[in-house]
Coordinates of C-alpha atoms and ligand atoms in Angstrom, one line a residue:
M1 CA 62.2 47.0 -57.9
N2 CA 63.0 45.9 -54.4
F3 CA 62.4 42.3 -53.0
Y4 CA 62.2 41.9 -49.2
V5 CA 62.3 38.3 -47.9
M6 CA 61.3 37.6 -44.3
T7 CA 63.0 34.3 -43.5
L8 CA 64.7 32.3 -40.8
F9 CA 67.5 31.4 -43.3
P10 CA 68.6 34.7 -44.8
E11 CA 71.9 33.3 -46.0
M12 CA 70.1 30.7 -48.2
V13 CA 68.2 33.5 -49.9
R14 CA 71.3 35.7 -50.3
D15 CA 73.5 33.0 -51.6
G16 CA 70.8 31.7 -53.9
L17 CA 70.0 34.9 -55.7
H18 CA 73.4 36.7 -56.0
T19 CA 74.6 34.9 -59.0
S20 CA 74.3 35.1 -62.8
I21 CA 71.6 37.4 -64.2
L22 CA 70.0 38.4 -60.9
G23 CA 73.4 38.9 -59.2
R24 CA 74.3 41.3 -62.1
A25 CA 71.0 43.1 -61.8
A26 CA 71.4 43.5 -58.1
D27 CA 75.0 44.7 -58.4
S28 CA 73.9 47.4 -61.0
G29 CA 71.0 48.5 -58.7
I30 CA 68.2 47.6 -61.1
I31 CA 66.8 45.3 -58.4
G32 CA 67.4 45.2 -54.6
I33 CA 67.2 41.9 -52.7
E34 CA 67.1 41.9 -49.0
A35 CA 66.8 38.9 -46.8
V36 CA 65.6 39.8 -43.3
N37 CA 66.0 37.4 -40.5
I38 CA 62.8 37.0 -38.5
R39 CA 64.8 35.7 -35.5
D40 CA 66.3 39.1 -35.1
Y41 CA 62.8 40.4 -34.1
T42 CA 62.2 38.0 -31.2
L43 CA 61.7 39.5 -27.7
D44 CA 62.8 36.6 -25.5
K45 CA 66.5 35.8 -24.7
H46 CA 66.3 32.4 -26.4
R47 CA 65.2 34.0 -29.6
H48 CA 62.2 31.6 -30.0
V49 CA 60.3 31.9 -33.3
D50 CA 57.9 29.0 -33.0
D51 CA 55.7 27.1 -30.5
Y52 CA 53.4 24.1 -30.1
P53 CA 50.1 24.2 -32.0
Y54 CA 46.9 24.8 -30.1
G55 CA 44.7 21.8 -30.4
G56 CA 47.7 19.5 -30.5
G57 CA 49.3 17.7 -33.5
A58 CA 52.6 17.3 -35.0
G59 CA 55.3 19.9 -35.4
M60 CA 55.6 23.6 -34.4
V61 CA 54.1 26.7 -35.6
M62 CA 55.8 30.0 -36.3
A63 CA 54.6 32.7 -33.8
P64 CA 53.0 35.9 -35.0
E65 CA 54.9 38.6 -33.0
P66 CA 58.5 38.3 -34.5
I67 CA 56.9 38.3 -38.0
K68 CA 54.9 41.4 -37.1
R69 CA 58.0 43.2 -35.8
C70 CA 60.1 42.1 -38.8
Y71 CA 57.4 43.3 -41.2
E72 CA 57.3 46.7 -39.4
A73 CA 61.0 47.1 -39.6
I74 CA 60.7 46.6 -43.4
L75 CA 58.0 49.2 -43.6
D76 CA 60.2 51.7 -41.7
K77 CA 63.1 51.0 -43.9
R78 CA 61.0 51.6 -47.0
G79 CA 59.6 54.8 -45.6
K80 CA 56.7 54.8 -48.1
K81 CA 53.1 55.5 -47.2
E82 CA 51.3 52.8 -49.1
R83 CA 51.7 49.2 -47.9
P84 CA 53.5 46.8 -50.2
R85 CA 52.0 43.4 -51.4
V86 CA 53.0 40.7 -49.1
V87 CA 53.3 37.2 -50.6
Y88 CA 53.1 34.2 -48.3
L89 CA 54.6 31.2 -49.9
T90 CA 52.3 28.2 -49.1
P91 CA 51.3 24.9 -50.7
W92 CA 47.7 25.9 -50.5
G93 CA 48.1 29.2 -52.3
K94 CA 47.3 30.0 -56.0
V95 CA 49.8 28.2 -58.2
F96 CA 52.5 30.6 -59.6
N97 CA 52.8 31.0 -63.3
Q98 CA 54.3 33.4 -65.8
T99 CA 51.2 35.6 -66.1
M100 CA 51.5 36.2 -62.3
A101 CA 55.2 36.9 -62.6
K102 CA 54.5 39.6 -65.1
E103 CA 51.8 41.1 -63.0
L104 CA 54.0 41.2 -59.8
A105 CA 56.9 42.7 -61.8
A106 CA 54.9 46.0 -62.1
E107 CA 55.1 46.4 -58.3
E108 CA 57.8 48.8 -56.9
D109 CA 58.4 46.6 -53.8
L110 CA 57.4 43.1 -52.9
V111 CA 57.7 41.4 -49.5
F112 CA 57.9 37.6 -49.3
L113 CA 57.1 35.7 -46.1
C114 CA 58.8 32.2 -45.9
G115 CA 57.1 29.7 -43.6
H116 CA 58.8 26.7 -41.9
Y117 CA 57.8 23.8 -39.7
E118 CA 54.0 23.4 -39.8
G119 CA 53.4 27.0 -41.1
I120 CA 52.6 30.2 -39.6
D121 CA 50.0 31.5 -37.0
E122 CA 46.9 32.4 -39.0
R123 CA 46.4 35.7 -37.2
I124 CA 49.6 37.3 -38.6
L125 CA 48.7 36.0 -42.1
S126 CA 45.3 37.6 -42.1
E127 CA 46.9 40.9 -40.8
I128 CA 49.7 41.4 -43.3
V129 CA 49.5 39.0 -46.3
T130 CA 47.9 40.1 -49.6
D131 CA 48.8 37.1 -51.9
Y132 CA 48.9 33.4 -51.0
V133 CA 51.1 31.7 -53.6
S134 CA 52.3 28.0 -54.1
I135 CA 54.9 26.9 -56.6
G136 CA 53.3 23.6 -57.2
D137 CA 51.4 20.8 -55.7
Y138 CA 54.0 19.3 -53.4
V139 CA 55.3 20.2 -49.9
L140 CA 58.7 21.6 -49.4
S141 CA 60.5 22.2 -45.9
G142 CA 60.4 26.0 -46.1
G143 CA 59.3 29.0 -48.2
E144 CA 62.8 30.1 -49.1
L145 CA 63.1 28.0 -52.4
P146 CA 59.6 29.1 -53.4
A147 CA 60.5 32.7 -52.8
M148 CA 63.7 32.4 -54.8
V149 CA 61.8 30.7 -57.6
M150 CA 59.3 33.6 -57.7
I151 CA 61.9 36.4 -57.4
D152 CA 63.9 34.9 -60.3
A153 CA 60.9 34.7 -62.6
I154 CA 59.6 38.2 -61.5
A155 CA 63.0 39.9 -61.8
R156 CA 63.4 38.7 -65.4
M157 CA 60.3 40.7 -66.3
V158 CA 61.8 43.9 -64.8
P159 CA 63.1 46.2 -67.6
G160 CA 66.9 46.2 -67.8
V161 CA 67.4 42.8 -65.9
L162 CA 67.7 40.9 -69.2
T163 CA 70.0 42.1 -72.0
N164 CA 68.7 42.3 -75.5
E165 CA 70.3 38.9 -76.3
E166 CA 68.6 37.4 -73.3
S167 CA 65.2 38.9 -74.0
G168 CA 62.2 37.2 -72.6
M169 CA 60.1 37.9 -75.6
T170 CA 60.6 34.5 -77.3
E171 CA 60.6 32.3 -74.2
S172 CA 58.2 29.7 -73.3
F173 CA 54.7 30.8 -72.2
E174 CA 55.0 34.0 -74.3
N175 CA 51.7 33.9 -76.3
N176 CA 50.7 30.6 -74.5
L177 CA 53.2 28.6 -76.5
L178 CA 56.4 26.6 -75.5
E179 CA 59.7 27.6 -76.9
Y180 CA 60.9 25.9 -80.2
P181 CA 64.1 23.7 -80.1
Q182 CA 67.4 25.5 -80.0
Y183 CA 70.7 24.6 -81.5
T184 CA 74.3 25.7 -81.4
R185 CA 77.6 24.7 -82.9
P186 CA 78.9 22.2 -84.1
E187 CA 76.6 21.9 -87.2
V188 CA 76.7 18.0 -86.9
W189 CA 77.0 16.4 -83.4
N190 CA 76.9 12.8 -82.6
G191 CA 75.8 12.2 -86.1
E192 CA 72.8 14.5 -86.0
A193 CA 72.7 17.6 -88.1
V194 CA 71.1 21.0 -87.2
P195 CA 67.8 21.4 -89.1
E196 CA 68.8 22.7 -92.5
V197 CA 66.3 25.6 -92.4
L198 CA 68.2 27.2 -89.5
L199 CA 71.4 27.5 -91.7
S200 CA 69.5 28.9 -94.6
G201 CA 69.6 32.6 -93.6
N202 CA 65.9 32.9 -94.7
H203 CA 64.4 34.7 -91.7
Q204 CA 60.9 34.2 -92.8
K205 CA 61.3 30.4 -93.2
I206 CA 63.2 30.3 -89.9
A207 CA 60.3 32.0 -88.2
E208 CA 57.8 29.7 -89.8
W209 CA 59.8 26.7 -88.7
R210 CA 60.1 27.9 -85.2
M211 CA 56.3 28.7 -85.0
E212 CA 55.5 25.1 -86.1
R213 CA 57.9 23.6 -83.8
S214 CA 56.5 25.6 -80.9
I215 CA 53.0 24.4 -81.8
D216 CA 54.2 20.8 -81.9
R217 CA 55.9 21.1 -78.6
T218 CA 53.0 22.7 -76.9
L219 CA 50.5 20.2 -78.3
T220 CA 52.8 17.4 -77.0
Y221 CA 53.6 18.7 -73.5
R222 CA 51.0 21.3 -72.6
P223 CA 48.0 21.1 -75.0
E224 CA 45.8 22.9 -72.6
L225 CA 47.8 26.2 -73.1
I226 CA 47.3 26.5 -76.8
R227 CA 43.7 27.7 -76.5
G228 CA 45.0 31.0 -75.3
A229 CA 47.6 31.5 -78.1
V230 CA 47.2 34.1 -80.8
L231 CA 48.1 32.5 -84.0
D232 CA 48.5 34.2 -87.4
K233 CA 46.9 32.6 -90.5
K234 CA 49.9 30.4 -91.4
A235 CA 50.2 29.2 -87.7
Q236 CA 46.5 28.5 -87.6
K237 CA 46.6 26.5 -90.8
Y238 CA 49.4 24.4 -89.3
Y239 CA 47.6 24.0 -86.0
K240 CA 44.5 22.8 -87.7
K241 CA 46.6 20.3 -89.8
R242 CA 48.1 19.0 -86.6
L243 CA 44.8 18.7 -84.9
S244 CA 43.4 16.7 -87.8
E245 CA 46.2 14.1 -87.5
A246 CA 44.8 11.4 -85.2
D247 CA 48.2 10.4 -84.0
L248 CA 50.3 13.2 -82.5
P249 CA 54.0 12.4 -82.9
D250 CA 56.2 12.2 -79.8
S251 CA 58.7 14.7 -78.8
K252 CA 61.5 13.1 -80.8
D253 CA 59.5 13.7 -84.0
N254 CA 59.0 17.3 -83.2
R255 CA 62.6 18.3 -83.6
Ligands
SAM1 N1 51.8 22.2 -42.9 C1 51.8 22.9 -44.2 C2 50.6 22.4 -45.1 O1 50.3 21.3 -45.0 O2 50.1 23.2 -45.9 C3 53.1 22.8 -44.9 C4 54.2 23.4 -44.2 S1 55.7 23.3 -45.1 C5 56.5 21.9 -44.4 C6 56.7 24.6 -44.5 C7 56.6 25.9 -45.2 O3 57.2 25.6 -46.5 C8 55.3 26.5 -45.6 O4 54.9 27.3 -44.6 C9 55.5 27.3 -46.9 O5 56.2 28.6 -46.5 C10 56.7 26.5 -47.5 N2 56.2 25.7 -48.7 C11 56.2 24.4 -48.7 N3 55.6 23.9 -49.8 C12 55.5 24.9 -50.6 C13 54.9 25.1 -52.0 N4 54.6 24.1 -52.7 N5 54.8 26.4 -52.4 C14 55.1 27.4 -51.6 N6 55.6 27.3 -50.3 C15 55.8 26.1 -49.8

C-alpha cells in the first residue's frame, strides 16, 4: 500500500514515520510512504503557497494552484487510471476511528492533504478531496500530525505490517471492546503480584478472565462502545451481572 502526503513540511512526515513498525514495513517494501513538498509546485520565484483570505479576517489561506500541480505530479508518478482517494485532514471532518482505519487499509494508494494556517482554498478541496477527516475535536497547527496518526493506524491493518506476535486481533476496539490489562515480569513488582490466573497455564480460564476485564474496562471508560460488541454466552452473563450492579467499580478495581 502506498501513502502519499502533500505537505509543506515533508521532513516532519518522513522523520515521524520511518521508525519502529512502520519504518520496518517501509524498508521491506510492504508499504511506501512518500512526503511531497507542495512548495516545489509553486510557479512564482518567491515560492508562495498562501495568500490573504478574501473577505478579510485573520491568517493566511493555502492557494489552490500549487496543490493542484502537486496532486497531478502524484497522479503522474502513480501512472494508474483510476483516481486515488484523497483525504483532507481538517478539524471539521468526520472523526477518525478504527473502523475507518480498517476500511482505508483496503485501498492500494491513499493521498493525504495537510493544511496549514487558516486552511485551504475551498475550490481545490472540492476538486480533488474524497474524504474529510478529523482526528478529534481540537485544532492543531497543521495536518501533518493528523496524517501521521492516520497512516500509523491504517498501516497496522495492512497484511504483513504487524508480525504474528504484534497481531492487531486482540487490541482495543476489536469487537468494540477495550483491551484487558497486560503484565510482564517480574511476578511481584512494588508489592503487587500479577493476577494468579495468568500464571495458571489454563488457557480457557485466562481467556475468560481477559474477556471479563475487557468488559470492565469498556464499561468504565467507553460504555457507549459495548452495544456493538458480540459477546458469547459467558461474556453476556458477566456483562449482565455488571449491569445489575448499581455501583460500577473504578479502574483500579478492574485489575
Ligand atoms: N481554520 C481552520 C478551522 O477553524 O477549521 C483550522 C486550521 S488549522 C490551524 C490548520 C490545519 O491543521 C488544517 O487545515 C488541518 O489540515 C490541520 N488540522 C488542525 N486540527 C486538525 C484536526 N483536529 N484534525 C485534522 N486536521 C487538523
